[in-house]
CSV table of C-alpha atoms in Angstrom, one decimal:
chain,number,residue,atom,x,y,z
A,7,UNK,CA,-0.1,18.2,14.0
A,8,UNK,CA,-0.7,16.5,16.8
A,9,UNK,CA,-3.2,13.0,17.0
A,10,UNK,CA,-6.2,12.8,18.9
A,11,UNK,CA,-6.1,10.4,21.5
A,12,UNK,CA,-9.2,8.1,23.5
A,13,UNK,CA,-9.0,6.6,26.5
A,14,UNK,CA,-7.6,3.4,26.5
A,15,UNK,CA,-7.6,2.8,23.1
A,16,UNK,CA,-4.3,5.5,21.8
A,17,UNK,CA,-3.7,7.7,19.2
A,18,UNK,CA,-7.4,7.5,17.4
A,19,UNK,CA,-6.5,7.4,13.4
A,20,UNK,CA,-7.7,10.1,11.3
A,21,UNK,CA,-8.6,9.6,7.6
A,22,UNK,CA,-5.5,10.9,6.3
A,23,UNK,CA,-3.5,8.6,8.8
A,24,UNK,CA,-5.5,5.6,7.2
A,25,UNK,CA,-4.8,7.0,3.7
A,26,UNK,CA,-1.1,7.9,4.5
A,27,UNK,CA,-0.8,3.8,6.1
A,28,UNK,CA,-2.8,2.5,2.7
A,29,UNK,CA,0.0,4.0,0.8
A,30,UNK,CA,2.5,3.1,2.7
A,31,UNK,CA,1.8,-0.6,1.4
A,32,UNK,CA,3.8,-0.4,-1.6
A,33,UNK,CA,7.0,-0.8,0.7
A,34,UNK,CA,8.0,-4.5,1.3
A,35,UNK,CA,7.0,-5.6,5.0
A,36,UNK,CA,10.7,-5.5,6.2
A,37,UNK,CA,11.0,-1.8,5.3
A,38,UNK,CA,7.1,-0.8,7.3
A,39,UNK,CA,8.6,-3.3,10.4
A,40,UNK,CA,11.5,-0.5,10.3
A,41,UNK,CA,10.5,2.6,9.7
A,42,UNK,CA,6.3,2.8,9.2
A,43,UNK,CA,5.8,4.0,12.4
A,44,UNK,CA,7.9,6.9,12.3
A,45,UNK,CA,6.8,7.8,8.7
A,46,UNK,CA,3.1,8.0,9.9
A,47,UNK,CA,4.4,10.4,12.6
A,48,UNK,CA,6.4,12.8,10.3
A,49,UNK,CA,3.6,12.8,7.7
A,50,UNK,CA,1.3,14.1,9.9
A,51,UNK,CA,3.6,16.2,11.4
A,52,UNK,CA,4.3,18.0,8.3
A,53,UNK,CA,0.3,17.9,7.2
A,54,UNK,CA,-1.5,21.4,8.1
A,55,UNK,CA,-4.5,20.6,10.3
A,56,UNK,CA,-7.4,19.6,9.0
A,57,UNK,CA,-6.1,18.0,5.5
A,58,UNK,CA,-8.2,14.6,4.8
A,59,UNK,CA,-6.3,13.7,1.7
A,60,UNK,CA,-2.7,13.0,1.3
A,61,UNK,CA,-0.9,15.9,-0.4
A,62,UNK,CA,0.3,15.1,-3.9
A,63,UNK,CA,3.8,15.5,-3.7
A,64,UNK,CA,4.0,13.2,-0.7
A,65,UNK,CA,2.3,10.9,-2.1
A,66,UNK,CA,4.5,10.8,-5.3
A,67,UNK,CA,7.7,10.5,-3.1
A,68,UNK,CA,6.3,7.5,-1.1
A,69,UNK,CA,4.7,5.8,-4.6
A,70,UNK,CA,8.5,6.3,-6.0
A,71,UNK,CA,10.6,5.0,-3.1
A,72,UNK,CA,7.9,2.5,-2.1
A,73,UNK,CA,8.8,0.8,-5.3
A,74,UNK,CA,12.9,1.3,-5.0
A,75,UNK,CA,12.8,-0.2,-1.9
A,76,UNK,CA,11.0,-3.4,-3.7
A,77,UNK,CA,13.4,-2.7,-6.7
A,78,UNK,CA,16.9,-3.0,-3.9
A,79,UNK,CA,15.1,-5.5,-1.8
A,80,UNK,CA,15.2,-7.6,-4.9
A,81,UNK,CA,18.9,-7.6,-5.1
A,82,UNK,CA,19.4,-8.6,-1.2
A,83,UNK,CA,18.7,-12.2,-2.0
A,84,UNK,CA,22.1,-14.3,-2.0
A,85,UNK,CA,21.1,-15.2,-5.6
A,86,UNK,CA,24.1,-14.2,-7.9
A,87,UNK,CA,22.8,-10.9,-10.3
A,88,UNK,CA,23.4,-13.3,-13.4
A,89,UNK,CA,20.8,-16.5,-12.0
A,90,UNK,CA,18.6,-13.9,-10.8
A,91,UNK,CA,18.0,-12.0,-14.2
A,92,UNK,CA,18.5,-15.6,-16.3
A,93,UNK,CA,15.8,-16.5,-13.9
A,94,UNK,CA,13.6,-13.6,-14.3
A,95,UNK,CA,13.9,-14.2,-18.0
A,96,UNK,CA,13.4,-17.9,-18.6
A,97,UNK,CA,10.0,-17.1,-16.0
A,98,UNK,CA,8.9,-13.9,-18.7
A,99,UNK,CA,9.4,-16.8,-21.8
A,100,UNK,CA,7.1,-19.3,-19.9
A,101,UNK,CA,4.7,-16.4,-19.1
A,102,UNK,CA,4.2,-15.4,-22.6
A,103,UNK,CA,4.1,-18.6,-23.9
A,104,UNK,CA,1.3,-19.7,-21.5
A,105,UNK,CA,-0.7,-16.4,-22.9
A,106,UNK,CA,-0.4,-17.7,-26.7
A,107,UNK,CA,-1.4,-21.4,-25.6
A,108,UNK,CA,-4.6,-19.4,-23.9
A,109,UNK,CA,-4.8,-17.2,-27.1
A,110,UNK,CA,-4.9,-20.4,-29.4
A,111,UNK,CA,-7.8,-22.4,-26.9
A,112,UNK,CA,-10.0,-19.0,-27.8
A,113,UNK,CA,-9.3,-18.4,-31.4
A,114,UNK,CA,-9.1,-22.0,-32.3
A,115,UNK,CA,-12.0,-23.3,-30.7
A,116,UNK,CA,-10.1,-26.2,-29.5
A,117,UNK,CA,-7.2,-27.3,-27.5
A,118,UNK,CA,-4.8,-30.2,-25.9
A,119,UNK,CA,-5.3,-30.1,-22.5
A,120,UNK,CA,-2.0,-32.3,-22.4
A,121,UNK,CA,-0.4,-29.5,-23.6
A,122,UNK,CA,-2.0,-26.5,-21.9
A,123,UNK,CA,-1.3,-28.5,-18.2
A,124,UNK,CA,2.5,-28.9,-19.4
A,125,UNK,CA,2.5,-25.1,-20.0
A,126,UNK,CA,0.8,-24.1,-17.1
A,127,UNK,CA,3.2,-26.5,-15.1
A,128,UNK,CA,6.1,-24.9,-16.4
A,129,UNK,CA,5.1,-21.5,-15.6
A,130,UNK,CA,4.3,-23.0,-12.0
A,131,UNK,CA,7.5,-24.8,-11.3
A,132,UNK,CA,10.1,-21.6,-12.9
A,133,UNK,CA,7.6,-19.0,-10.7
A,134,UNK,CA,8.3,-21.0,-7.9
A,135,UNK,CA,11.7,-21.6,-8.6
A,136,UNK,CA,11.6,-25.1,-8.6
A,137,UNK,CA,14.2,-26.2,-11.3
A,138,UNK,CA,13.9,-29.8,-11.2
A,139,UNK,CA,10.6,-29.7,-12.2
A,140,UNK,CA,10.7,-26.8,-14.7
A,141,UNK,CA,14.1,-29.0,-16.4
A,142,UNK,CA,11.8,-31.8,-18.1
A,143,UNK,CA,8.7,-29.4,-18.5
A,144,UNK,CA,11.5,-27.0,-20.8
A,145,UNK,CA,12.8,-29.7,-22.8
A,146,UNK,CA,10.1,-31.4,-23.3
A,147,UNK,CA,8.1,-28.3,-24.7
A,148,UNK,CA,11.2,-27.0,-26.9
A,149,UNK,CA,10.9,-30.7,-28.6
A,150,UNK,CA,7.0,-30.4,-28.7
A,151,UNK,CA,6.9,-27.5,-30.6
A,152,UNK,CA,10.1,-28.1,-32.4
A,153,UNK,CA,8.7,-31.4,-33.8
A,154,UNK,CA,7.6,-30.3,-37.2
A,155,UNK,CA,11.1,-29.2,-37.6
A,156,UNK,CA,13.2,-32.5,-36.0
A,157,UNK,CA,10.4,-35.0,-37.4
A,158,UNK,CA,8.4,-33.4,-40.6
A,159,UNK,CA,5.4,-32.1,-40.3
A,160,UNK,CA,3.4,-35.4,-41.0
A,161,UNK,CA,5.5,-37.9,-39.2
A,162,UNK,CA,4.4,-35.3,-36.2
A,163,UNK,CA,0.5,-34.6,-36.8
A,164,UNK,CA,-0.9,-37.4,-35.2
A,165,UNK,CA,1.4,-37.4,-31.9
A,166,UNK,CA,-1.2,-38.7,-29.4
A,167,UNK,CA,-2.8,-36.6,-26.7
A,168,UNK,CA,-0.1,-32.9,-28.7
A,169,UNK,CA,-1.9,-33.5,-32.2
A,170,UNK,CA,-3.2,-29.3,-31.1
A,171,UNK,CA,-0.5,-28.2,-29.4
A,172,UNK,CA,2.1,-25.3,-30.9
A,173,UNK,CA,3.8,-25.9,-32.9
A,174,UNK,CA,6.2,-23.5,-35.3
A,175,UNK,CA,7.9,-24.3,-38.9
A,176,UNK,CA,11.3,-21.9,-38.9
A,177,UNK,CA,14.0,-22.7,-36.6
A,178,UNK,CA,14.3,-18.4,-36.0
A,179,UNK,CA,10.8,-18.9,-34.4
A,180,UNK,CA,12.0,-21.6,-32.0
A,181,UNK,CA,14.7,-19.9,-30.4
A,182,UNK,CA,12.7,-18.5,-27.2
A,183,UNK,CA,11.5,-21.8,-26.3
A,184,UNK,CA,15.3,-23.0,-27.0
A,185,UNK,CA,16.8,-20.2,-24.9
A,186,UNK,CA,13.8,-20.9,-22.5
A,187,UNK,CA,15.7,-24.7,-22.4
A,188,UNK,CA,18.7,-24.0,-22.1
A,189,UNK,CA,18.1,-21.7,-19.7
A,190,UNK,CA,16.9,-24.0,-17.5
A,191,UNK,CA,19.6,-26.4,-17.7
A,192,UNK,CA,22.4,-23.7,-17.1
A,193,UNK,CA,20.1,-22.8,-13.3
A,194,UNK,CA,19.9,-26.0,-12.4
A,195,UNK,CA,23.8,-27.3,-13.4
A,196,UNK,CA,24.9,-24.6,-11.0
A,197,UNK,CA,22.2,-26.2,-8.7
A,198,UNK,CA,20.7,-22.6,-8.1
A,199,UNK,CA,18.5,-24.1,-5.4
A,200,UNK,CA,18.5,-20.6,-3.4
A,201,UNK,CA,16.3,-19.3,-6.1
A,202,UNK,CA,13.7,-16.7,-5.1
A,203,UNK,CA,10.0,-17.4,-5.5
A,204,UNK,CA,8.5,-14.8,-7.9
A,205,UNK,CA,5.3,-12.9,-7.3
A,206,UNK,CA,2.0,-14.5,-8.2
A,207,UNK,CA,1.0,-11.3,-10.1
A,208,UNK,CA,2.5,-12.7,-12.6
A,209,UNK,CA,0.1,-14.8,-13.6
A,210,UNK,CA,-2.1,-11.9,-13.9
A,211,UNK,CA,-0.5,-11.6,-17.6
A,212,UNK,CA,-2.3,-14.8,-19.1
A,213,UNK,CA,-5.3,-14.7,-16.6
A,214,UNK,CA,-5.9,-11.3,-18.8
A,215,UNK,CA,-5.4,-11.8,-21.8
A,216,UNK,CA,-7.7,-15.1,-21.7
A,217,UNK,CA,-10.4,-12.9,-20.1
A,218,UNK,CA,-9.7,-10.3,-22.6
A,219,UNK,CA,-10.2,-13.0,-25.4
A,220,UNK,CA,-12.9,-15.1,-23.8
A,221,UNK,CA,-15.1,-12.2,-22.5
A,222,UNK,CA,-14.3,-8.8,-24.1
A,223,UNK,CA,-13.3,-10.4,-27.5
A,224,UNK,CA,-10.4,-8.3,-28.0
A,225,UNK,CA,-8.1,-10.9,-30.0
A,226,UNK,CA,-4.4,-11.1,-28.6
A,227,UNK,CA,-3.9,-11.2,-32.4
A,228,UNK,CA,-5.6,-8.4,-33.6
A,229,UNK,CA,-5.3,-4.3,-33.8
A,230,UNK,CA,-5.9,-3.2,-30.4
A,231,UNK,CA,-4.2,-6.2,-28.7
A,232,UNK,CA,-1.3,-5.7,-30.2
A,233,UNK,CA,-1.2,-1.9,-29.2
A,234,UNK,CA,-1.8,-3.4,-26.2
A,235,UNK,CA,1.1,-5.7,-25.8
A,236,UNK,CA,3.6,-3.0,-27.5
A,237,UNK,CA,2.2,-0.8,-24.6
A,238,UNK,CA,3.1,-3.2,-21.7
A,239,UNK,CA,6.1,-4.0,-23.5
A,240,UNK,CA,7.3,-0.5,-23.7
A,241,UNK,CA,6.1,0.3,-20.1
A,242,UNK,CA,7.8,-2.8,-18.4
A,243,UNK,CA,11.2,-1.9,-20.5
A,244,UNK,CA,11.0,1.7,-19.3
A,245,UNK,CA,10.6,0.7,-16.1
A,246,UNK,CA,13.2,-1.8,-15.9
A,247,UNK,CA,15.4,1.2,-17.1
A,248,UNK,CA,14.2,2.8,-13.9
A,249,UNK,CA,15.0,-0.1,-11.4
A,250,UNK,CA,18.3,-0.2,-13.3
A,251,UNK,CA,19.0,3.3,-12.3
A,252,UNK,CA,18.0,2.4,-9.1
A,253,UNK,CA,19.6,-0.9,-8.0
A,254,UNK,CA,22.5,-0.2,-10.0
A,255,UNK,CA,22.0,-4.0,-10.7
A,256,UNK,CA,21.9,-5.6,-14.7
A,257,UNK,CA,20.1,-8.6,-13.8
A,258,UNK,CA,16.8,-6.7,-14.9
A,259,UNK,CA,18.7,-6.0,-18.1
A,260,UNK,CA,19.8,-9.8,-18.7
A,261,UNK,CA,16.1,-10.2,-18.0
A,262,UNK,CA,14.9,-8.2,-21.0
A,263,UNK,CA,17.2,-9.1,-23.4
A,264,UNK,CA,16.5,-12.5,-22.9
A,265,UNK,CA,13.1,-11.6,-24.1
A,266,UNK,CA,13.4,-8.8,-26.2
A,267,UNK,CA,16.4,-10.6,-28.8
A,268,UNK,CA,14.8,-13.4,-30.1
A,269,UNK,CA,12.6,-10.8,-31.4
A,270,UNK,CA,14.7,-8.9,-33.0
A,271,UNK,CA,16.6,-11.8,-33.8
A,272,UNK,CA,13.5,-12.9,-36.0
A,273,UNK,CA,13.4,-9.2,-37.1
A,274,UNK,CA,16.5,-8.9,-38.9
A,275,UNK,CA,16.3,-12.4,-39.9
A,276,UNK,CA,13.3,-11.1,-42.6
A,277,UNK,CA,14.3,-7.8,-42.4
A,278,UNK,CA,13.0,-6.9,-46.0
A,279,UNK,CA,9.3,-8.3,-45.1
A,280,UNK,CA,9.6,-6.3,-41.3
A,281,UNK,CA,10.0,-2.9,-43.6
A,282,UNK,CA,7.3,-2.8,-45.1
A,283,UNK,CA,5.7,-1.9,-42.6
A,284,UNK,CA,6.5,1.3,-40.3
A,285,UNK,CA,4.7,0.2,-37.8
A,286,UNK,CA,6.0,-3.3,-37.2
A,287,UNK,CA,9.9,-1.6,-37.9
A,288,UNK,CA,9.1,1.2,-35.1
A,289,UNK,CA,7.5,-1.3,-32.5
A,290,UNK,CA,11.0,-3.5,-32.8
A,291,UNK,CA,13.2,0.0,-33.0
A,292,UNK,CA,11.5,1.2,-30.1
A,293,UNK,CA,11.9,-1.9,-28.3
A,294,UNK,CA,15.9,-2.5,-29.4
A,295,UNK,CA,16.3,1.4,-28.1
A,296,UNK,CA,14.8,0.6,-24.3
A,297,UNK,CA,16.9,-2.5,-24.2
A,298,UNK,CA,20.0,-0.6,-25.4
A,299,UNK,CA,19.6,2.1,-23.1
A,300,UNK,CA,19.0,-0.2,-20.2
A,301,UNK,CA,22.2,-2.2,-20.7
A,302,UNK,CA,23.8,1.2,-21.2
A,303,UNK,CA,22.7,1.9,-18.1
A,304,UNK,CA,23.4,-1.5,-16.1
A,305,UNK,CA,27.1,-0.9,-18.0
A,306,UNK,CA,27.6,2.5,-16.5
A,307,UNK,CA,26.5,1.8,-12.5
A,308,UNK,CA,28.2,-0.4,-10.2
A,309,UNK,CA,27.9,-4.1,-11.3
A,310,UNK,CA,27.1,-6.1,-8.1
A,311,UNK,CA,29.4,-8.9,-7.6
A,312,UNK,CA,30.6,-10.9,-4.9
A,313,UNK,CA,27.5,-12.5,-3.0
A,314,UNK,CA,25.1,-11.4,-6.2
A,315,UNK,CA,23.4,-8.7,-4.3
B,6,UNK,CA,35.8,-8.6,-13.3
B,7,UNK,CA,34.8,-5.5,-12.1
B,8,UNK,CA,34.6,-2.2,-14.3
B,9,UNK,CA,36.3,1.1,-14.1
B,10,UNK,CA,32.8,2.4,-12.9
B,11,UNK,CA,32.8,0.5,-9.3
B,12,UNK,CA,36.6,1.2,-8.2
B,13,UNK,CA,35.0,5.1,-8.3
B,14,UNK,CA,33.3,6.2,-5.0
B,15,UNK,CA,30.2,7.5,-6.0
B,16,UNK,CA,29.4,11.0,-5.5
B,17,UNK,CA,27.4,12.2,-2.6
B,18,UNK,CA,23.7,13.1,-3.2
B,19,UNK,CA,22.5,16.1,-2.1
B,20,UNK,CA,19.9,14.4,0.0
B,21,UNK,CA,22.3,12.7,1.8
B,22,UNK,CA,24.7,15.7,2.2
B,23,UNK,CA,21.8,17.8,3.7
B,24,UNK,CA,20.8,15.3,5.8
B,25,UNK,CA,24.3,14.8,7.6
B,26,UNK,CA,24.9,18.8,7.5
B,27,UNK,CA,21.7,18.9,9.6
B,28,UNK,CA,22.4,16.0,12.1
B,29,UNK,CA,26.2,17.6,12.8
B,30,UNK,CA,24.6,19.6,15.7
B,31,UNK,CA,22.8,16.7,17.3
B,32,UNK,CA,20.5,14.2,16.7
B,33,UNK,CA,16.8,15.0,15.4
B,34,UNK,CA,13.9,12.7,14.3
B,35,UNK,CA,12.6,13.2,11.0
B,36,UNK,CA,10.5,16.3,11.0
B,37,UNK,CA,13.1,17.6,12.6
B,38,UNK,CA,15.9,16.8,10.2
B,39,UNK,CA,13.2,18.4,7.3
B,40,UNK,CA,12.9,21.4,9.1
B,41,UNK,CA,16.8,22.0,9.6
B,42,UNK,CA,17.1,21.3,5.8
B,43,UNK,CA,14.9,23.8,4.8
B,44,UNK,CA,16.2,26.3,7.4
B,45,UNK,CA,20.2,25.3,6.0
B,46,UNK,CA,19.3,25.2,2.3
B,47,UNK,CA,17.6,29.2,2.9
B,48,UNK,CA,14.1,26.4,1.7
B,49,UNK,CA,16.1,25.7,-1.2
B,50,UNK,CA,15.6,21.9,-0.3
B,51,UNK,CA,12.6,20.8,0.8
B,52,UNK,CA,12.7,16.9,1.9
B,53,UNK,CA,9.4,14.9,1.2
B,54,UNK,CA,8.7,12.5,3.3
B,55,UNK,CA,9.6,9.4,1.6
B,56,UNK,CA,12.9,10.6,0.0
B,57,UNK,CA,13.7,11.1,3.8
B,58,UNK,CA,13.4,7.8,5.3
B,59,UNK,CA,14.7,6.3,1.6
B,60,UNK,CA,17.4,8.1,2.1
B,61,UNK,CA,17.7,7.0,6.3
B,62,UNK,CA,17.2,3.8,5.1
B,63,UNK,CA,20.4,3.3,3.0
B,64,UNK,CA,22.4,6.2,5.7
B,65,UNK,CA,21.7,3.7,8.3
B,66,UNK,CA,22.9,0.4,6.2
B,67,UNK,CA,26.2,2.6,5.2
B,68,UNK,CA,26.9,3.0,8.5
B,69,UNK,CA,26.8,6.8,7.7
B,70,UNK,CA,24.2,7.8,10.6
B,71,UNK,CA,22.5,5.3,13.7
B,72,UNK,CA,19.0,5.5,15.7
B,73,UNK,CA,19.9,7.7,18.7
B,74,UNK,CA,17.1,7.0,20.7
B,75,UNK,CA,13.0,6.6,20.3
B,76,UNK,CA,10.1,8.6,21.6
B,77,UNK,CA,6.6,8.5,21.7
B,78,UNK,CA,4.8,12.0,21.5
B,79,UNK,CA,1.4,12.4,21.7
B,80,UNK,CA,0.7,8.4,21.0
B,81,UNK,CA,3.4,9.2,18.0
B,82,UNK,CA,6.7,7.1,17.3
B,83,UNK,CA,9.8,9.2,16.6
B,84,UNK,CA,12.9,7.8,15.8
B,85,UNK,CA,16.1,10.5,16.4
B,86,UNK,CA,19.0,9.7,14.4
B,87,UNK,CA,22.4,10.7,15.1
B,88,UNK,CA,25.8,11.1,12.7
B,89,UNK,CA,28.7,8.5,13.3
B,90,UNK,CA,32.3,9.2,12.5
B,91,UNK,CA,32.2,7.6,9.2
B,92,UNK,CA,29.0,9.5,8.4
B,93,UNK,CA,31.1,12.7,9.8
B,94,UNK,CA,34.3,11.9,7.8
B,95,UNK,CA,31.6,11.5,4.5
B,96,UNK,CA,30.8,14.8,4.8
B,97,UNK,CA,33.4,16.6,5.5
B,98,UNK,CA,35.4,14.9,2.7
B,99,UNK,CA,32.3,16.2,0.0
B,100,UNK,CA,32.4,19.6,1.8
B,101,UNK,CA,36.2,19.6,0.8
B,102,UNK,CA,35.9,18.7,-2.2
B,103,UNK,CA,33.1,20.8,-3.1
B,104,UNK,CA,35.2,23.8,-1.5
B,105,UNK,CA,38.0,23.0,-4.0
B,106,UNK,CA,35.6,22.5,-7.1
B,107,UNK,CA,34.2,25.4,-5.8
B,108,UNK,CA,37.8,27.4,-5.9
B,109,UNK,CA,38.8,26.2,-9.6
B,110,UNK,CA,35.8,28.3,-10.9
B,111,UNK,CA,36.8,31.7,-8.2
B,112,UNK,CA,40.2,31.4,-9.1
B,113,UNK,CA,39.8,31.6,-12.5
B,114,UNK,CA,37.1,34.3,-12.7
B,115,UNK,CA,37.8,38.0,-13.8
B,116,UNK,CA,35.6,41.2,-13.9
B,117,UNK,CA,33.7,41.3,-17.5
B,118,UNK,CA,33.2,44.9,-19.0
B,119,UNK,CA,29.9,45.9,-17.4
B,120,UNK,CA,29.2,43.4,-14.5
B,121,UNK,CA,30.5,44.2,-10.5
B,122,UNK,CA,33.1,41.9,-9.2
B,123,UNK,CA,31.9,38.8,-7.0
């Protein structure tokens, strides 16, 4: 199928040419520089004349290897695997920990701003990759929320400007914002200054949830936010078994387990309180199950050594 | 230290294998290599788009296959690729050793009661 062409001006673009180049977005910039133009040409090569609307299976092919070549340009960096994924998970803990500080302003009615600009600053610094930054933000919020435990509750209660922030009263519940610390201090004692910046999107995770609180009223907490985290849970784990097929890399499985065990950790810690209810025992099943299969997975393919790719 | 897994060249995908079987006659750009799939394969593979240029993407960083030259046609890009040695020794190698996986099962096979010899 060949493309019409006006004087002066080339090839002029029909509609499926502009669909075909909206969907070829989804491959990083490095991989369009290479190969976009050619694509283009062989799609509409291989379209029958007069199609407007990109045929499904081509657009399934270019959806899936769109996102494998963002899955292996991910591994390119000179990052070792192990920093990368410790990386990736340590940002995931922040993440989710900024969601339930943005849960607690909504339900609670109240807050400590202290506290909520230390969390968002945290997230900041470990998205960017900035460790220096991120190192006192970590500590400083493992202590903050440990206090009730190191301090008593009462000797803590009135801790100017953090009297509202978290804080938890089991030492099994503090061991994300521990492992969160700790590591933290392992990225930047190797001085992993060459650490990638992370998307922005990911700040799409507490952005929602505080809209979905604020304005919808659905209640991280509650029934249908809760199938709603399982479901992203459970969708991000099956696709990190994907990229892990894909990359033949584990740092995606170091990622997940890093959030997924203290979790279960907690779980089997009260195990006789978790079955009694089949719900809460599948959700943490399920969950164990992905993150099994993925470092099954990560075990089986080529482990990427040498320059971390 | 690295596992068993990695020492172990991985097998040849059948992507890739088309895609150098195609290019051993000359080069082509990529609705060309899809079309000479299709016509090897008897349309048993049928290359989409993006598996193809995934697929040229890693080729070209294995040193398997190289840009020949570049075209425009009709205001259109194409890109011809072309096979290198190495991408020449690959497949020949997986054509062997398909041929002798290939020969344990013929070897071994006798007429069944009822069914015509192969």
């Amino acid at each position: 199928m060949s493309a019409e062409v006006t004087a002066g001006h080339g090839p002029r673009r029909s509609p499926l040419e502009r669909r075909y180049e909206a969907l070829l977005r989804i491959y990083p910039a490095a991989f369009r520089d290479r190969h976009g133009a050619d694509i283009i040409g062989t799609l509409m090569e291989t379209s029958t004349p007069g199609r407007r609307v990109p045929s499904p299976r081509e657009t399934a092919s270019l959806i899936r290897e769109g996102l494998a070549a963002r899955a292996r340009q991910a591994t390119e960096s000179p990052v070792r695997w192990w920093a990368d994924g410790l990386h990736l998970g340590v940002l995931i803990l922040a993440v989710v920990h900024l969601v339930h500080v943005g849960a607690d302003i909504v339900l609670q009615g109240r807050s400590s701003w202290p506290w909520v600009a230390v969390s968002m600053a945290l997230t900041l610094a470990l998205l960017r990759g900035r460790l220096w930054a991120a190192l006192p933000l970590a500590l400083g919020s493992a202590f903050v929320v440990s206090r009730a435990m190191l301090f008593g509750y009462a000797a803590s209660a009135d801790w100017p400007l953090l009297s509202n922030a978290t804080v938890y009263h089991s030492w099994i519940s503090l061991t994300p914002y521990w492992l969160m610390a700790a590591g933290v201090v392992v990225l930047a004692a190797r001085r992993s200054r060459e650490l990638q910046p992370r998307s922005w999107w990911w700040l799409a995770l507490p952005v929602a949830t505080f809209a979905g609180d604020a304005l919808l009223g659905v209640d991280l907490y509650s029934e249908l936010g809760s199938l709603g985290r399982a479901g992203l849970e459970g969708g991000l784990l099956l696709a990190g078994i994907w990229v892990t097929t894909v990359t033949r890399s584990p740092r995606w499985a170091l990622a997940a387990a890093i959030y997924v065990l203290p979790g279960e950790l907690s779980t089997i810690a009260d195990l006789p309180q978790t079955l009694k209810s089949p719900m809460v025992t599948a959700y943490w099943a399920v969950l164990a199950v992905l993150l099994l299969a993925m470092a099954w997975i990560a075990s089986r393919v080529r482990t990427d050594t040498g320059s971390g790719a | 230290m690295v596992p068993a897994m990695a020492k172990r060249s991985p097998l040849m995908s059948e992507a890739t294998y088309h895609i150098l079987a195609a290019l051993l006659e000359g080069p082509l750009h990529g609705y060309g290599i899809i079309k000479r799939t299709q016509e090897l394969s008897g349309g048993r593979v049928r290359l989409a788009v993006g598996t193809l240029y995934g697929a040229l993407d890693r080729m070209t960083g294995d040193g398997l296959i190289a840009v020949d030259r570049e075209e425009t046609v009709d205001g259109r890009q194409r890109r011809y690729f072309r096979i290198t040695d190495e991408g020449h020794r690959a497949v020949s190698q997986e054509a062997a050793r398909m041929a002798r996986a290939a020969e344990i099962v013929r070897g071994r096979m006798v007429a069944r009661p009822g069914t015509a010899p192969a």
